[in-house]
Amino acid sequence: MSFWANMKARHNLIKAFRYAGIYKTVADDRKIFPKIRSIRSEAHSTEYVFTLPGGLDPKLLNKNFFAFQQVFGTSVSLEGDVKTFLLKVFSSSLPSELTYNFETYEPLIKGLALPIIAGMDLSGNWIAFDLVKNPHILIAGETGSGKSTQLRSVLSTLIRALPPSRLELYLCDLKRSEFHLFRNVEHVRGVFVTPTSMEPVLNYLQREMRRRGDILDSREVSHIDDLEEQLPYIVLCIDEVALLQTEKKIMALVEEISAIGRALGVFLILSMQRPDRNVLDGKLKNNLTVRMGFKCADLINSRIIGTPGSEKLKESGRMLLKIPAFTELKEVQAPYLGTGEAKELLKGYRCPKPKETNTGQPEASVIDLKEVEENVFGVLDI
Ligand SMILES: Nc1ncnc2c1ncn2[C@@H]1O[C@H](COP(=O)(O)OP(=O)(O)OP(=O)(O)O)[C@@H](O)[C@H]1O
């Protein structure tokens, strides 16, 4: 790197520190910025190593990560723990479309109990994680940002990876736009499209959590994975959860799952167009440890999602990903799985015989029909 390029790079990094408030102020209002140890040009990125001045809270870096993106663009990543950090500024960008391909993911998801493929990061690595270890996902972003596509690919991967005896899916589609694809898939215990039809399901899940809690108690273990017998994982997926804002009882049950579901094998995947403080208030938001922040209107929205900087994303299918395993937000391109391709992929997983409509009999005897007054089930397709 030439002398002038190096000077410019230093200048930009100091500017980012200033924007982010990452400095100590000493006598005479002098600012002490982090010490820049090295700046290196790599094939696809420029790497900056710096150390924080003693006494500066390293959490500031993540909290104000957006400042690095304001200076260097959104294609940046930050790694480090307490004192020394590596900032990578990527020059190459990800392709705007990555075709979904389950076979590519197979080696990545080996050993993951509930595998989630988030997408590809700026270094070209696929990001896969285990929902059991990183419980409860929030997928948020403005209309057309790629939430439904991501839900489609996440659910398709789970269906391909686990047999129906190990995975039960409960799908709530309040916009009635997406989950019809998954009807009659063996893992899917129901597609619910109104709050009225959701309530009995949530009640059932609450009872099931209590039953599982009693089993754990009696066997003196703390997680269903420690039991001798295998209990299926349960995933409750709600598309556009903000439409439930006034449904206090349902939201209380959703919050209960977020609080105690992990050890009991019950997980949430929630999607939301406009992040709403009322819906995402307090406990629920904190319990959604994974956030997929697709492009959104502004910094206020991206902060509510927990992915500041995602307001700067441009492409559909692009997100800032927050998972407990990473110390920093990662920019990731989600794989693209169109509706037609998903239908094709799910063909092999549909029930041999379509489940009967209007018999009032859900395929799996999971829901107490006394609670479900409506005679509604095309496999609980209400
Ligand atoms: N991972 C992706 N890669 C490339 N293009 C994508 C991806 N995801 C979505 N798109 C493009 O963006 C369009 C909108 O995507 P999608 O329907 O998933 O958005 P959404 O956020 O669910 O919107 P809405 O909230 O209105 O339902 C898709 O039709 C597709 O053209």
Tab-separated table of C-alpha atoms and ligand atoms in Angstrom:
chain	number	residue	atom	x	y	z
A	1	MET	CA	0.000	0.000	0.000
A	2	SER	CA	1.416	3.387	-0.980
A	3	PHE	CA	2.179	6.024	1.641
A	4	TRP	CA	-0.760	8.164	0.511
A	5	ALA	CA	-3.173	5.242	0.389
A	6	ASN	CA	-2.075	4.322	3.897
A	7	MET	CA	-2.622	7.895	5.128
A	8	LYS	CA	-6.088	7.991	3.574
A	9	ALA	CA	-6.978	4.641	5.130
A	10	ARG	CA	-5.832	5.890	8.559
A	11	HIS	CA	-7.759	9.091	8.142
A	12	ASN	CA	-10.950	7.132	7.323
A	13	LEU	CA	-10.541	4.825	10.286
A	14	ILE	CA	-10.079	7.762	12.672
A	15	LYS	CA	-13.166	9.342	11.124
A	16	ALA	CA	-15.141	6.156	11.876
A	17	PHE	CA	-13.824	6.146	15.482
A	18	ARG	CA	-14.939	9.754	15.815
A	19	TYR	CA	-18.432	9.047	14.393
A	20	ALA	CA	-18.782	6.056	16.698
A	21	GLY	CA	-17.524	7.939	19.747
A	22	ILE	CA	-14.711	5.425	20.158
A	23	TYR	CA	-12.108	7.484	21.955
A	24	LYS	CA	-11.143	8.641	25.427
A	25	THR	CA	-11.188	12.287	26.284
A	26	VAL	CA	-8.320	13.492	28.468
A	27	ALA	CA	-7.171	16.878	29.742
A	28	ASP	CA	-7.671	19.846	27.376
A	29	ASP	CA	-10.405	17.895	25.622
A	30	ARG	CA	-7.758	15.871	23.797
A	31	LYS	CA	-9.160	12.702	22.213
A	32	ILE	CA	-7.219	9.451	22.421
A	33	PHE	CA	-8.298	7.182	19.561
A	34	PRO	CA	-7.574	3.449	19.334
A	35	LYS	CA	-4.036	2.652	18.206
A	36	ILE	CA	-3.893	1.510	14.576
A	37	ARG	CA	-1.449	-1.425	14.555
A	38	SER	CA	-1.500	-2.286	10.871
A	39	ILE	CA	-3.312	-1.693	7.596
A	40	ARG	CA	-2.941	-4.405	4.974
A	41	SER	CA	-4.293	-4.749	1.470
A	42	GLU	CA	-5.501	-8.276	0.732
A	43	ALA	CA	-6.927	-9.708	-2.503
A	44	HIS	CA	-10.545	-8.837	-1.739
A	45	SER	CA	-10.308	-6.626	1.295
A	46	THR	CA	-8.334	-4.099	3.320
A	47	GLU	CA	-7.636	-5.252	6.887
A	48	TYR	CA	-7.175	-2.861	9.789
A	49	VAL	CA	-5.891	-4.064	13.155
A	50	PHE	CA	-6.320	-1.707	16.101
A	51	THR	CA	-6.268	-1.796	19.877
A	52	LEU	CA	-8.550	0.134	22.188
A	53	PRO	CA	-7.154	2.550	24.760
A	54	GLY	CA	-7.357	1.056	28.277
A	55	GLY	CA	-10.683	1.589	30.002
A	56	LEU	CA	-12.764	1.962	26.822
A	57	ASP	CA	-15.844	-0.274	26.689
A	58	PRO	CA	-15.423	-2.706	23.738
A	59	LYS	CA	-19.215	-3.036	23.510
A	60	LEU	CA	-19.211	0.438	21.941
A	61	LEU	CA	-17.773	-1.090	18.769
A	62	ASN	CA	-20.750	-3.348	18.170
A	63	LYS	CA	-23.229	-0.819	19.388
A	64	ASN	CA	-21.943	1.811	16.992
A	65	PHE	CA	-20.921	-0.528	14.177
A	66	PHE	CA	-23.037	1.556	11.803
A	67	ALA	CA	-20.356	4.279	11.963
A	68	PHE	CA	-17.857	1.952	10.242
A	69	GLN	CA	-20.472	1.298	7.565
A	70	GLN	CA	-21.124	4.993	7.143
A	71	VAL	CA	-17.449	5.535	6.394
A	72	PHE	CA	-16.469	2.330	4.576
A	73	GLY	CA	-19.795	1.126	3.107
A	74	THR	CA	-21.877	-1.831	4.252
A	75	SER	CA	-19.353	-4.486	3.193
A	76	VAL	CA	-17.364	-4.454	6.416
A	77	SER	CA	-16.866	-6.927	9.243
A	78	LEU	CA	-15.389	-6.552	12.696
A	79	GLU	CA	-13.846	-9.272	14.818
A	80	GLY	CA	-12.216	-9.153	18.209
A	81	ASP	CA	-12.996	-9.502	21.865
A	82	VAL	CA	-11.713	-7.109	24.465
A	83	LYS	CA	-8.785	-5.058	23.255
A	84	THR	CA	-7.540	-5.974	19.781
A	85	PHE	CA	-9.866	-5.867	16.800
A	86	LEU	CA	-9.716	-6.663	13.089
A	87	LEU	CA	-11.812	-4.553	10.732
A	88	LYS	CA	-12.176	-5.928	7.207
A	89	VAL	CA	-13.373	-3.681	4.432
A	90	PHE	CA	-14.361	-5.787	1.457
A	91	SER	CA	-13.794	-4.509	-2.049
A	92	SER	CA	-15.536	-7.326	-3.895
A	93	SER	CA	-19.240	-7.685	-3.414
A	94	LEU	CA	-21.414	-10.740	-3.174
A	95	PRO	CA	-23.495	-11.780	-6.143
A	96	SER	CA	-27.002	-10.358	-5.844
A	97	GLU	CA	-28.478	-13.829	-6.310
A	98	LEU	CA	-27.313	-17.158	-4.914
A	99	THR	CA	-29.364	-20.116	-5.976
A	100	TYR	CA	-30.596	-22.351	-3.155
A	101	ASN	CA	-28.932	-25.741	-3.338
A	102	PHE	CA	-29.489	-28.188	-0.479
A	103	GLU	CA	-26.692	-30.502	-1.646
A	104	THR	CA	-24.158	-27.670	-1.139
A	105	TYR	CA	-25.364	-27.247	2.425
A	106	GLU	CA	-25.290	-30.921	3.428
A	107	PRO	CA	-21.647	-30.978	4.587
A	108	LEU	CA	-22.184	-27.700	6.485
A	109	ILE	CA	-25.183	-28.872	8.443
A	110	LYS	CA	-23.804	-32.231	9.557
A	111	GLY	CA	-24.141	-32.467	13.316
A	112	LEU	CA	-26.575	-29.544	13.590
A	113	ALA	CA	-29.811	-30.603	15.295
A	114	LEU	CA	-32.002	-27.904	13.695
A	115	PRO	CA	-29.882	-26.548	10.849
A	116	ILE	CA	-30.442	-23.041	9.548
A	117	ILE	CA	-28.641	-21.763	6.462
A	118	ALA	CA	-28.527	-17.986	6.747
A	119	GLY	CA	-26.631	-17.338	3.525
A	120	MET	CA	-23.142	-16.421	2.297
A	121	ASP	CA	-20.944	-13.836	4.001
A	122	LEU	CA	-18.678	-11.302	2.326
A	123	SER	CA	-15.719	-13.688	2.421
A	124	GLY	CA	-17.712	-16.203	0.384
A	125	ASN	CA	-18.377	-18.582	3.305
A	126	TRP	CA	-21.786	-20.141	3.841
A	127	ILE	CA	-23.143	-19.374	7.307
A	128	ALA	CA	-24.980	-22.257	8.943
A	129	PHE	CA	-26.056	-22.458	12.573
A	130	ASP	CA	-28.067	-24.641	14.917
A	131	LEU	CA	-31.414	-23.236	16.069
A	132	VAL	CA	-31.210	-25.444	19.170
A	133	LYS	CA	-28.053	-23.615	20.263
A	134	ASN	CA	-29.138	-20.192	18.937
A	135	PRO	CA	-32.794	-20.182	19.860
A	136	HIS	CA	-35.547	-18.144	18.260
A	137	ILE	CA	-35.196	-16.110	15.084
A	138	LEU	CA	-36.523	-12.716	14.078
A	139	ILE	CA	-36.594	-12.029	10.337
A	140	ALA	CA	-37.371	-8.379	9.691
A	141	GLY	CA	-37.237	-5.919	6.817
A	142	GLU	CA	-39.336	-3.744	4.553
A	143	THR	CA	-41.626	-5.079	1.854
A	144	GLY	CA	-39.723	-6.813	-0.928
A	145	SER	CA	-36.543	-7.147	1.124
A	146	GLY	CA	-36.564	-10.955	1.063
A	147	LYS	CA	-38.197	-12.145	4.290
A	148	SER	CA	-40.662	-14.575	2.732
A	149	THR	CA	-37.969	-16.006	0.498
A	150	GLN	CA	-35.765	-16.569	3.538
A	151	LEU	CA	-38.613	-18.203	5.471
A	152	ARG	CA	-39.255	-20.463	2.489
A	153	SER	CA	-35.633	-21.540	2.296
A	154	VAL	CA	-35.231	-21.946	6.092
A	155	LEU	CA	-38.338	-24.161	6.308
A	156	SER	CA	-37.385	-26.152	3.209
A	157	THR	CA	-33.939	-26.871	4.659
A	158	LEU	CA	-35.445	-28.047	7.965
A	159	ILE	CA	-37.919	-30.286	6.105
A	160	ARG	CA	-35.160	-31.831	4.023
A	161	ALA	CA	-32.800	-32.247	6.955
A	162	LEU	CA	-35.121	-33.892	9.503
A	163	PRO	CA	-37.689	-36.672	9.282
A	164	PRO	CA	-41.282	-35.841	10.334
A	165	SER	CA	-40.765	-37.918	13.485
A	166	ARG	CA	-38.111	-35.386	14.622
A	167	LEU	CA	-39.712	-32.123	13.514
A	168	GLU	CA	-43.192	-30.662	13.886
A	169	LEU	CA	-43.911	-27.376	12.116
A	170	TYR	CA	-46.778	-25.037	13.018
A	171	LEU	CA	-47.092	-22.279	10.424
A	172	CYS	CA	-49.056	-19.079	10.945
A	173	ASP	CA	-49.581	-17.076	7.799
A	174	LEU	CA	-51.581	-14.006	8.719
A	175	LYS	CA	-51.030	-12.437	5.288
A	176	ARG	CA	-52.217	-15.677	3.624
A	177	SER	CA	-49.442	-15.325	1.118
A	178	GLU	CA	-46.686	-17.808	1.750
A	179	PHE	CA	-47.272	-21.000	3.652
A	180	HIS	CA	-49.843	-22.613	1.342
A	181	LEU	CA	-46.734	-24.106	-0.267
A	182	PHE	CA	-46.184	-26.235	2.799
A	183	ARG	CA	-49.686	-27.693	3.041
A	184	ASN	CA	-49.683	-31.451	3.240
A	185	VAL	CA	-45.967	-31.620	3.878
A	186	GLU	CA	-45.563	-34.399	6.416
A	187	HIS	CA	-43.768	-32.267	8.987
A	188	VAL	CA	-46.402	-29.537	8.893
A	189	ARG	CA	-49.008	-29.917	11.624
A	190	GLY	CA	-51.036	-27.005	10.401
A	191	VAL	CA	-51.186	-23.738	8.496
A	192	PHE	CA	-53.139	-21.141	10.463
A	193	VAL	CA	-54.278	-17.893	8.924
A	194	THR	CA	-56.328	-16.147	11.635
A	195	PRO	CA	-55.669	-15.236	15.268
A	196	THR	CA	-58.805	-17.218	16.238
A	197	SER	CA	-57.366	-20.373	14.773
A	198	MET	CA	-53.949	-19.729	16.276
A	199	GLU	CA	-55.106	-19.528	19.867
A	200	PRO	CA	-55.867	-23.257	20.344
A	201	VAL	CA	-52.513	-24.078	18.774
A	202	LEU	CA	-50.691	-21.812	21.185
A	203	ASN	CA	-52.698	-23.328	24.056
A	204	TYR	CA	-51.674	-26.769	22.870
A	205	LEU	CA	-48.022	-25.737	22.678
A	206	GLN	CA	-48.232	-24.355	26.210
A	207	ARG	CA	-49.612	-27.682	27.472
A	208	GLU	CA	-46.963	-29.575	25.522
A	209	MET	CA	-44.227	-27.430	27.082
A	210	ARG	CA	-45.630	-28.171	30.539
A	211	ARG	CA	-45.770	-31.901	29.749
A	212	ARG	CA	-42.171	-31.809	28.538
A	213	GLY	CA	-41.157	-29.791	31.594
A	214	ASP	CA	-42.669	-32.498	33.835
A	215	ILE	CA	-40.761	-35.195	31.928
A	216	LEU	CA	-37.480	-33.294	32.358
A	217	ASP	CA	-38.226	-32.852	36.061
A	218	SER	CA	-39.026	-36.494	36.632
A	219	ARG	CA	-35.908	-37.681	34.754
A	220	GLU	CA	-33.759	-35.027	36.399
A	221	VAL	CA	-32.356	-33.679	33.145
A	222	SER	CA	-32.392	-30.135	31.874
A	223	HIS	CA	-32.817	-30.475	28.089
A	224	ILE	CA	-34.929	-32.755	25.928
A	225	ASP	CA	-31.763	-33.782	24.083
A	226	ASP	CA	-30.599	-35.437	27.338
A	227	LEU	CA	-33.606	-37.773	27.445
A	228	GLU	CA	-33.267	-41.394	26.387
A	229	GLU	CA	-36.333	-41.196	24.163
A	230	GLN	CA	-36.311	-38.619	21.369
A	231	LEU	CA	-38.992	-35.966	21.451
A	232	PRO	CA	-39.568	-34.091	18.194
A	233	TYR	CA	-38.436	-30.498	17.911
A	234	ILE	CA	-41.321	-28.103	17.499
A	235	VAL	CA	-40.972	-24.947	15.404
A	236	LEU	CA	-43.686	-22.293	15.472
A	237	CYS	CA	-43.312	-19.930	12.550
A	238	ILE	CA	-45.351	-16.721	12.361
A	239	ASP	CA	-45.223	-14.623	9.200
A	240	GLU	CA	-45.969	-10.952	9.947
A	241	VAL	CA	-46.209	-11.221	13.710
A	242	ALA	CA	-47.018	-7.485	13.967
A	243	LEU	CA	-50.578	-8.324	12.895
A	244	LEU	CA	-50.951	-9.951	16.325
A	245	GLN	CA	-50.167	-6.736	18.148
A	246	THR	CA	-53.624	-6.495	19.732
A	247	GLU	CA	-53.850	-10.243	20.472
A	248	LYS	CA	-52.550	-10.028	24.015
A	249	LYS	CA	-53.216	-13.664	24.918
A	250	ILE	CA	-51.476	-15.015	21.829
A	251	MET	CA	-48.522	-12.672	22.294
A	252	ALA	CA	-48.218	-13.728	25.943
A	253	LEU	CA	-48.003	-17.376	24.833
A	254	VAL	CA	-45.452	-16.503	22.141
A	255	GLU	CA	-43.404	-14.742	24.806
A	256	GLU	CA	-43.657	-17.800	27.051
A	257	ILE	CA	-42.257	-19.988	24.278
A	258	SER	CA	-39.420	-17.504	23.776
A	259	ALA	CA	-38.628	-17.650	27.494
A	260	ILE	CA	-38.774	-21.383	28.204
A	261	GLY	CA	-38.989	-23.143	24.824
A	262	ARG	CA	-35.286	-23.739	24.297
A	263	ALA	CA	-34.751	-26.589	26.794
A	264	LEU	CA	-38.122	-28.081	25.876
A	265	GLY	CA	-37.328	-28.213	22.158
A	266	VAL	CA	-39.869	-25.568	21.133
A	267	PHE	CA	-38.584	-22.763	18.902
A	268	LEU	CA	-39.892	-19.601	17.265
A	269	ILE	CA	-39.257	-18.120	13.848
A	270	LEU	CA	-41.002	-14.754	13.587
A	271	SER	CA	-41.083	-12.399	10.640
A	272	MET	CA	-42.063	-8.774	10.629
A	273	GLN	CA	-42.225	-6.033	8.008
A	274	ARG	CA	-42.221	-2.931	10.172
A	275	PRO	CA	-40.396	-3.545	13.401
A	276	ASP	CA	-42.708	-2.427	16.132
A	277	ARG	CA	-41.581	-1.598	19.637
A	278	ASN	CA	-44.939	-2.661	21.051
A	279	VAL	CA	-44.726	-6.133	19.554
A	280	LEU	CA	-41.015	-6.489	20.071
A	281	ASP	CA	-41.020	-5.098	23.533
A	282	GLY	CA	-38.887	-6.280	26.393
A	283	LYS	CA	-38.570	-9.963	27.056
A	284	LEU	CA	-39.669	-11.269	23.670
A	285	LYS	CA	-37.122	-9.194	21.778
A	286	ASN	CA	-34.299	-10.190	24.107
A	287	ASN	CA	-35.193	-13.848	23.769
A	288	LEU	CA	-34.991	-13.768	19.965
A	289	THR	CA	-31.247	-14.323	19.949
A	290	VAL	CA	-30.947	-14.494	16.162
A	291	ARG	CA	-31.851	-11.431	14.110
A	292	MET	CA	-31.890	-11.339	10.339
A	293	GLY	CA	-32.148	-7.654	9.509
A	294	PHE	CA	-33.020	-7.166	5.837
A	295	LYS	CA	-33.142	-3.666	4.339
A	296	CYS	CA	-35.386	-1.310	6.235
A	297	ALA	CA	-36.454	2.326	6.250
A	298	ASP	CA	-34.014	3.953	8.640
A	299	LEU	CA	-31.683	3.639	11.598
A	300	ILE	CA	-34.588	3.761	14.062
A	301	ASN	CA	-36.078	0.652	12.447
A	302	SER	CA	-32.772	-1.182	12.129
A	303	ARG	CA	-31.998	-0.469	15.797
A	304	ILE	CA	-35.340	-1.940	16.846
A	305	ILE	CA	-34.480	-5.066	14.835
A	306	GLY	CA	-31.065	-5.092	16.485
A	307	THR	CA	-29.119	-4.781	13.226
A	308	PRO	CA	-28.076	-1.121	12.933
A	309	GLY	CA	-26.725	-0.580	9.422
A	310	SER	CA	-29.348	-2.737	7.707
A	311	GLU	CA	-31.085	0.469	6.620
A	312	LYS	CA	-28.167	0.905	4.201
A	313	LEU	CA	-28.589	-2.445	2.469
A	314	LYS	CA	-29.658	-2.192	-1.150
A	315	GLU	CA	-30.209	-5.669	-2.587
A	316	SER	CA	-33.163	-7.969	-1.936
A	317	GLY	CA	-32.070	-11.017	0.010
A	318	ARG	CA	-29.223	-9.119	1.721
A	319	MET	CA	-29.225	-8.957	5.526
A	320	LEU	CA	-27.169	-8.102	8.556
A	321	LEU	CA	-27.103	-11.232	10.684
A	322	LYS	CA	-26.793	-11.248	14.444
A	323	ILE	CA	-26.261	-14.574	16.158
A	324	PRO	CA	-24.873	-15.273	19.636
A	325	ALA	CA	-21.916	-17.178	18.169
A	326	PHE	CA	-20.597	-14.037	16.427
A	327	THR	CA	-19.361	-11.020	18.292
A	328	GLU	CA	-20.192	-8.740	15.363
A	329	LEU	CA	-22.975	-8.323	12.807
A	330	LYS	CA	-22.291	-10.137	9.540
A	331	GLU	CA	-23.461	-9.036	6.126
A	332	VAL	CA	-24.962	-12.055	4.412
A	333	GLN	CA	-26.717	-12.783	1.114
A	334	ALA	CA	-29.582	-15.240	1.595
A	335	PRO	CA	-29.966	-18.063	-0.903
A	336	TYR	CA	-32.759	-17.593	-3.408
A	337	LEU	CA	-35.431	-20.269	-3.503
A	338	GLY	CA	-38.331	-19.332	-5.757
A	339	THR	CA	-41.862	-20.603	-5.163
A	340	GLY	CA	-41.711	-22.965	-8.151
A	341	GLU	CA	-38.400	-24.475	-7.047
A	342	ALA	CA	-39.689	-24.834	-3.477
A	343	LYS	CA	-42.805	-26.650	-4.710
A	344	GLU	CA	-40.600	-29.023	-6.676
A	345	LEU	CA	-38.293	-29.580	-3.706
A	346	LEU	CA	-41.208	-30.290	-1.346
A	347	LYS	CA	-42.869	-32.779	-3.691
A	348	GLY	CA	-41.103	-35.711	-2.101
A	349	TYR	CA	-42.173	-34.674	1.388
A	350	ARG	CA	-45.909	-34.451	0.943
A	351	CYS	CA	-48.189	-36.925	2.685
A	352	PRO	CA	-48.869	-39.902	0.444
A	353	LYS	CA	-52.613	-39.291	0.778
A	354	PRO	CA	-53.878	-35.706	1.048
A	355	LYS	CA	-55.200	-35.139	4.524
A	356	GLU	CA	-58.975	-34.976	4.583
A	357	THR	CA	-60.749	-31.684	4.842
A	358	ASN	CA	-63.577	-30.916	7.216
A	359	THR	CA	-63.374	-34.156	9.114
A	360	GLY	CA	-62.452	-32.152	12.177
A	361	GLN	CA	-59.661	-34.636	12.669
A	362	PRO	CA	-56.092	-33.316	12.583
A	363	GLU	CA	-53.668	-35.870	11.219
A	364	ALA	CA	-51.567	-35.883	14.328
A	365	SER	CA	-53.556	-36.084	17.495
A	366	VAL	CA	-51.762	-33.097	18.812
A	367	ILE	CA	-54.496	-30.566	19.252
A	368	ASP	CA	-57.401	-30.983	21.592
A	369	LEU	CA	-60.332	-30.646	19.262
A	370	LYS	CA	-62.620	-29.624	22.064
A	371	GLU	CA	-60.733	-26.390	22.072
A	372	VAL	CA	-61.000	-25.923	18.353
A	373	GLU	CA	-64.649	-25.275	17.831
A	374	GLU	CA	-64.408	-24.662	14.124
A	375	ASN	CA	-64.603	-27.714	11.945
A	376	VAL	CA	-61.766	-26.527	9.956
A	377	PHE	CA	-58.929	-28.802	9.371
A	378	GLY	CA	-57.548	-29.401	5.971
A	379	VAL	CA	-54.713	-30.543	8.144
A	380	LEU	CA	-55.364	-27.722	10.492
A	381	ASP	CA	-55.422	-25.439	7.505
A	382	ILE	CA	-57.415	-22.687	9.066
B	1	LIG	N1	-32.307	-14.210	-1.432
B	1	LIG	C1	-32.689	-13.513	-2.499
B	1	LIG	N2	-31.846	-13.379	-3.548
B	1	LIG	C2	-32.218	-12.659	-4.639
B	1	LIG	N3	-33.410	-12.029	-4.774
B	1	LIG	C3	-34.268	-12.124	-3.773
B	1	LIG	C4	-33.959	-12.867	-2.573
B	1	LIG	N4	-35.000	-12.779	-1.745
B	1	LIG	C5	-35.924	-12.030	-2.378
B	1	LIG	N5	-35.505	-11.642	-3.582
B	1	LIG	C6	-36.247	-10.820	-4.572
B	1	LIG	O1	-37.087	-9.916	-3.877
B	1	LIG	C7	-38.459	-10.183	-4.161
B	1	LIG	C8	-39.293	-10.011	-2.895
B	1	LIG	O2	-38.920	-11.000	-1.972
B	1	LIG	P1	-39.867	-11.451	-0.769
B	1	LIG	O3	-41.245	-11.702	-1.272
B	1	LIG	O4	-39.180	-12.556	-0.075
B	1	LIG	O5	-39.879	-10.129	0.098
B	1	LIG	P2	-40.659	-9.847	1.470
B	1	LIG	O6	-39.698	-9.131	2.335
B	1	LIG	O7	-41.233	-11.095	2.008
B	1	LIG	O8	-41.808	-8.875	1.005
B	1	LIG	P3	-43.285	-8.714	1.690
B	1	LIG	O9	-43.068	-8.206	3.075
B	1	LIG	O10	-43.943	-7.683	0.809
B	1	LIG	O11	-43.937	-10.042	1.629
B	1	LIG	C9	-38.472	-11.610	-4.723
B	1	LIG	O12	-39.553	-11.805	-5.598
B	1	LIG	C10	-37.151	-11.694	-5.424
B	1	LIG	O13	-37.239	-11.121	-6.723
